XYZ file of C-alpha atoms in Angstrom:
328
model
C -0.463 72.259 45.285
C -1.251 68.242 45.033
C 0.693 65.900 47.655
C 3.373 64.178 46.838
C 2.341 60.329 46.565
C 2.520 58.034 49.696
C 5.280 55.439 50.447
C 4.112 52.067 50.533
C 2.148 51.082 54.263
C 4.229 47.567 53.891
C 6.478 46.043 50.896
C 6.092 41.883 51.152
C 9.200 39.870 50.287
C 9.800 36.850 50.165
C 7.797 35.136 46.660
C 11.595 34.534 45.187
C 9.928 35.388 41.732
C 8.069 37.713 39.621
C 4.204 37.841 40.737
C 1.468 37.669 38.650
C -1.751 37.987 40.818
C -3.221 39.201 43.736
C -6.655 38.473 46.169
C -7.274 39.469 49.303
C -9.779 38.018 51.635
C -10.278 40.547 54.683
C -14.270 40.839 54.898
C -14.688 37.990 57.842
C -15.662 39.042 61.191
C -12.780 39.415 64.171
C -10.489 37.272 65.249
C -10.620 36.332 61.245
C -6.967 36.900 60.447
C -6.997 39.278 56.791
C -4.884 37.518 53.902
C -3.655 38.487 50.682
C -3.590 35.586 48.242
C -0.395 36.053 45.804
C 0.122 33.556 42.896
C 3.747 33.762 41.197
C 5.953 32.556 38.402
C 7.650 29.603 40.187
C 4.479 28.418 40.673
C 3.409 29.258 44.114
C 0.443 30.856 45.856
C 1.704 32.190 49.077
C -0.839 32.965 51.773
C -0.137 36.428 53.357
C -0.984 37.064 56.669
C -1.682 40.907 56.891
C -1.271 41.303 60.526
C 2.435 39.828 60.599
C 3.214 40.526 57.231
C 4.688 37.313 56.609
C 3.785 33.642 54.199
C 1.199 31.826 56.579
C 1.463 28.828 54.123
C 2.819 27.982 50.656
C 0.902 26.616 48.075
C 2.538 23.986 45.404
C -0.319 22.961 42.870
C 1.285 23.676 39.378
C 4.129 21.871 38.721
C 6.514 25.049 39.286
C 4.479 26.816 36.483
C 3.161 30.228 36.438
C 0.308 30.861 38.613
C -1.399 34.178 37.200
C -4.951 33.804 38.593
C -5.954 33.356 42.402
C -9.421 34.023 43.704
C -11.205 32.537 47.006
C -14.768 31.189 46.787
C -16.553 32.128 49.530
C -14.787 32.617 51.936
C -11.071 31.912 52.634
C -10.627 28.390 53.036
C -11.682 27.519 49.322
C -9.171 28.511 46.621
C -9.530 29.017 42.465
C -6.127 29.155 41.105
C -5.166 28.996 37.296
C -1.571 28.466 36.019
C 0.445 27.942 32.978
C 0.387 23.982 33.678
C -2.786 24.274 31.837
C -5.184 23.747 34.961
C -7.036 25.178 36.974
C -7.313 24.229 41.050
C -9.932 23.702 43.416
C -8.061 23.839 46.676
C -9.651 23.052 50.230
C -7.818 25.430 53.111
C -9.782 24.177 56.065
C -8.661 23.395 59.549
C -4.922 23.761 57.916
C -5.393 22.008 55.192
C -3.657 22.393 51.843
C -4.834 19.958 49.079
C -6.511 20.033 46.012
C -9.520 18.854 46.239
C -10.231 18.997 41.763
C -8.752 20.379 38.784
C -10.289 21.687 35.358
C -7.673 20.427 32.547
C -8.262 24.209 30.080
C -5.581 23.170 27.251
C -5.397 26.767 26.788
C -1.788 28.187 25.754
C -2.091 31.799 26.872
C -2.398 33.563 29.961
C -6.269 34.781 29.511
C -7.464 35.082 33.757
C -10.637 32.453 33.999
C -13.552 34.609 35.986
C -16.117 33.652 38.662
C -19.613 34.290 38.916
C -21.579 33.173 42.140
C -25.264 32.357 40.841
C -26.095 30.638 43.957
C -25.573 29.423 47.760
C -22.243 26.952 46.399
C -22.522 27.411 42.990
C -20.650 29.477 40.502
C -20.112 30.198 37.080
C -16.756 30.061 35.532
C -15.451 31.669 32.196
C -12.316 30.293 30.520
C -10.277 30.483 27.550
C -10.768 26.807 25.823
C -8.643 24.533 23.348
C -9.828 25.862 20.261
C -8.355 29.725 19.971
C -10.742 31.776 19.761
C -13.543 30.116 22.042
C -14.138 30.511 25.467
C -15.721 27.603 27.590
C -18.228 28.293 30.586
C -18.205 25.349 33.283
C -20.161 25.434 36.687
C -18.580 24.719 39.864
C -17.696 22.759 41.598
C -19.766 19.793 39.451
C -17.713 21.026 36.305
C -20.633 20.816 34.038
C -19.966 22.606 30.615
C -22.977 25.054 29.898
C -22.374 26.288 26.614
C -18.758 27.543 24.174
C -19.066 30.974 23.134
C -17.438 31.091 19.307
C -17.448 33.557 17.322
C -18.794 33.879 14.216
C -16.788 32.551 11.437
C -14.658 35.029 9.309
C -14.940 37.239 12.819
C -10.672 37.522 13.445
C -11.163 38.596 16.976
C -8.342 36.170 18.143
C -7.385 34.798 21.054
C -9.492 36.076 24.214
C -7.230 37.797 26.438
C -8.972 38.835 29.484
C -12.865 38.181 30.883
C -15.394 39.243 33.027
C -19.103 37.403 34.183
C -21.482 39.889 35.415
C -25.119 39.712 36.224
C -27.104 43.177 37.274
C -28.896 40.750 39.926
C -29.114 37.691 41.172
C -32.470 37.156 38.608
C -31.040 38.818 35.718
C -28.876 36.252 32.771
C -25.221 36.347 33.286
C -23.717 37.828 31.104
C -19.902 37.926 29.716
C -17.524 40.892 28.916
C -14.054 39.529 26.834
C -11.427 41.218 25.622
C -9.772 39.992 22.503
C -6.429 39.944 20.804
C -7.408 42.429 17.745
C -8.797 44.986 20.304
C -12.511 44.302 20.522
C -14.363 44.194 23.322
C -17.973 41.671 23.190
C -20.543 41.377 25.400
C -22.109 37.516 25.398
C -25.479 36.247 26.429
C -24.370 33.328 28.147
C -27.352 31.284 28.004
C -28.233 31.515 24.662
C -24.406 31.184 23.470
C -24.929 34.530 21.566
C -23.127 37.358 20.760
C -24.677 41.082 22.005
C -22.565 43.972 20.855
C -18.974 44.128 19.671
C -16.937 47.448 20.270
C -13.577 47.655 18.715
C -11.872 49.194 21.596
C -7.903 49.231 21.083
C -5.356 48.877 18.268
C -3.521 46.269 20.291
C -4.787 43.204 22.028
C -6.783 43.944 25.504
C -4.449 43.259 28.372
C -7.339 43.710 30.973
C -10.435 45.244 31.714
C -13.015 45.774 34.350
C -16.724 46.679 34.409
C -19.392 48.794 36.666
C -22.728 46.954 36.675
C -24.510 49.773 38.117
C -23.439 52.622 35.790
C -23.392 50.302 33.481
C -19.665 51.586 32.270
C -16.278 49.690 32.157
C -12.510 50.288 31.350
C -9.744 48.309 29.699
C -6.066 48.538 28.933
C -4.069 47.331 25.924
C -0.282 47.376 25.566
C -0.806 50.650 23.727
C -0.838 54.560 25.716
C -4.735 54.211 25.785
C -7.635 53.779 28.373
C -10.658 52.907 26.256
C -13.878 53.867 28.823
C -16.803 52.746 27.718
C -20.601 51.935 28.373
C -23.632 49.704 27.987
C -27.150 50.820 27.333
C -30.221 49.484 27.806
C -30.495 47.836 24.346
C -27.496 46.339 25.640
C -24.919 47.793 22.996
C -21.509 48.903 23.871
C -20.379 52.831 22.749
C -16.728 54.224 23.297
C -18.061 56.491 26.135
C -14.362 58.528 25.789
C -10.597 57.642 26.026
C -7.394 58.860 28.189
C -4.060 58.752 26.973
C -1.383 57.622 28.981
C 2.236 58.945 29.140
C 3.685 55.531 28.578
C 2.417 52.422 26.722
C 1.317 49.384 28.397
C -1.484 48.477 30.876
C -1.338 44.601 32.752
C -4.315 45.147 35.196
C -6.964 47.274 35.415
C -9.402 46.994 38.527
C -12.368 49.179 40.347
C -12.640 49.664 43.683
C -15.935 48.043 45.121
C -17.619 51.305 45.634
C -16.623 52.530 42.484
C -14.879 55.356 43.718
C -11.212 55.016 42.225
C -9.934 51.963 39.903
C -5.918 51.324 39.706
C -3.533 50.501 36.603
C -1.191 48.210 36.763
C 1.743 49.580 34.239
C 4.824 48.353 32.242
C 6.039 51.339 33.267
C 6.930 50.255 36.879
C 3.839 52.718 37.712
C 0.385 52.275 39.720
C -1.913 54.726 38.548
C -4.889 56.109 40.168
C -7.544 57.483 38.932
C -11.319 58.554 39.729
C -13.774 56.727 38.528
C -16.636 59.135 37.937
C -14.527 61.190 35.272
C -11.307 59.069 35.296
C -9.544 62.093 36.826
C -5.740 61.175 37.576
C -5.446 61.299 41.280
C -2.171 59.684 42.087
C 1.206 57.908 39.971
C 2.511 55.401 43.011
C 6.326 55.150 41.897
C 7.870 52.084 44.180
C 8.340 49.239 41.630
C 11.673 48.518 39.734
C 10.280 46.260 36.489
C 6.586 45.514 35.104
C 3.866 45.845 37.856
C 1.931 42.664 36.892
C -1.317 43.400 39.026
C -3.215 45.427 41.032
C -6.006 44.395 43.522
C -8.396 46.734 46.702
C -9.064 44.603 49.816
C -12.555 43.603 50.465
C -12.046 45.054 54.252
C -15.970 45.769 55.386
C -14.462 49.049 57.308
C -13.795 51.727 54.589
C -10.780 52.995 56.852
C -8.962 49.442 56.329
C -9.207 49.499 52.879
C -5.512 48.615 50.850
C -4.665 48.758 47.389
C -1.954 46.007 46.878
C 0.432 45.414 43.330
C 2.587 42.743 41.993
C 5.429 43.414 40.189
C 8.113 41.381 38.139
C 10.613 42.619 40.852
C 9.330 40.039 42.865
C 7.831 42.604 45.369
C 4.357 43.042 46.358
C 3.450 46.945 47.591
C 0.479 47.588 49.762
C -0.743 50.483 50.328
C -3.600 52.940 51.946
C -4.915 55.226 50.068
C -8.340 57.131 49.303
C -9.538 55.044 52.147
C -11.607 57.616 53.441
C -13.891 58.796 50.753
């Protein structure tokens, strides 16, 4: 007989509104202090620390607008966030510290997560959804250089991008970019040459979120419909509908992979974080705490296996962390 789900290991309070994203930043070497970066509606990115359980500090960057992307580069005293204000922060943690230190103006109207790509020792790439609908820019950081627009062809109608993803297999290899769009497809762009490589039609609906293995060469996404849409990559870089699951209710916010691609977690409108296995999406676990929308859904980056959380944000205003499959 299967085991009834876990509780929760720790519920965080204390955001005072809905949140919309979660990173955590636990790999550094003792008496490094793990944090869980949250980003919410009212605007702030509260600093978790995971020993106390409590806000460390309080981040106010975007003029009480929603924050709904957070990610550290390198390490956890420099900060990415993105908010409905229309920008995108640079912020400097150090010694203390809590200041931006540069913002990225995108003029972009939706909610489409910007993603990171580290191509070098203080250099990244970054993916965003520009001005113009349909496009999405790619800037470096931190100089802010544009390197190229990725539009689609004209008379495409794939909408507005909704969710993205920069990959590269290695650090020689061209990065590469995975976006979900508004009339379902999925399209893989070579980011150098500005061009696109495949185009899969992957949902009905828009794609909410999705996530991708470089090494099997395989990723997932999520739509607001009762669908999974698994699919893979091969090597004359096309993308096939590898299979689908169908869910028991509609609506999928986050979808994300553990690191070693073991398990992945959905983030559902049904209050519900769902676990499945990776290999052949097997459900493993429905996590039933939330009491509205669970927003996102994010695995620490502990470097012990046996530390390993799963933590989700919810419209409740409630963040649940929890340990589970940590010992696979």
């Amino acid at each position: 007989m299967a085991l009834p789900p876990p509780d929760p290991q720790f519920v965080l309070r204390g955001t005072s509104a809905a949140v919309h994203t979660l990173h955590f930043s636990c790999g550094g070497p003792e008496p490094d202090i793990p944090l869980l970066f949250s980003g919410s509606e009212n605007g702030f990115i509260h600093v978790w620390n995971l020993k106390t359980h409590r806000v460390d500090t309080a981040l106010d960057g975007h003029g009480r607008k929603s924050v709904y992307c957070v990610k550290t580069m390198g390490g956890k005293d420099r900060l990415l966030s993105q908010g409905r204000d229309q920008r995108i922060c640079l912020w400097d943690l150090a010694e203390g510290r809590t200041s931006v230190t540069d913002s990225v103006f995108t003029e972009h109207v939706g909610f489409c997560r910007c993603s990171l790509l580290k191509v070098a020792q203080g250099r990244w790439l970054m993916a965003m959804a520009a001005r113009s609908l349909e496009e999405v820019q790619i800037l470096e950081l931190p100089s802010k250089t544009s390197v190229c627009t990725l539009k689609p062809e004209v008379g495409a109608k794939l909408g507005m991008p909704m969710c993205l993803k920069l990959w590269q297999l290695n650090c020689d290899s061209q990065p590469v970019l995975l976006a979900g769009y508004e009339d379902g497809s999925v399209v893989l762009w070579n980011v150098s040459m500005g061009k696109v490589l495949s185009q899969l039609i992957c949902h009905q609906e828009p794609v909410m979120s999705l996530d991708f293995d470089a090494e099997k060469a395989k990723g997932i996404s999520g739509s607001s419909e009762k669908v999974l849409s698994i699919w893979s990559l091969n090597e004359q870089q096309n993308l096939q509908v590898y299979k689908t699951h169908k869910l028991v209710n509609a609506g999928i916010s986050d979808i994300t992979i553990r690191a070693d691609k073991k398990i992945l977690a959905t983030a559902g409108w049904d209050h519900r974080i769902r676990i499945f296995g990776w290999k052949k999406l097997k459900p493993l676990a429905v996590l039933d705490y939330h009491t509205a929308t669970v927003h996102c859904v994010s695995f620490s980056d502990h470097s012990n296996p046996r530390e390993r959380l799963l933590a989700a944000g919810s419209k409740d205003q409630r963040i649940s962390v929890w340990s589970i499959y940590a010992q696979t």
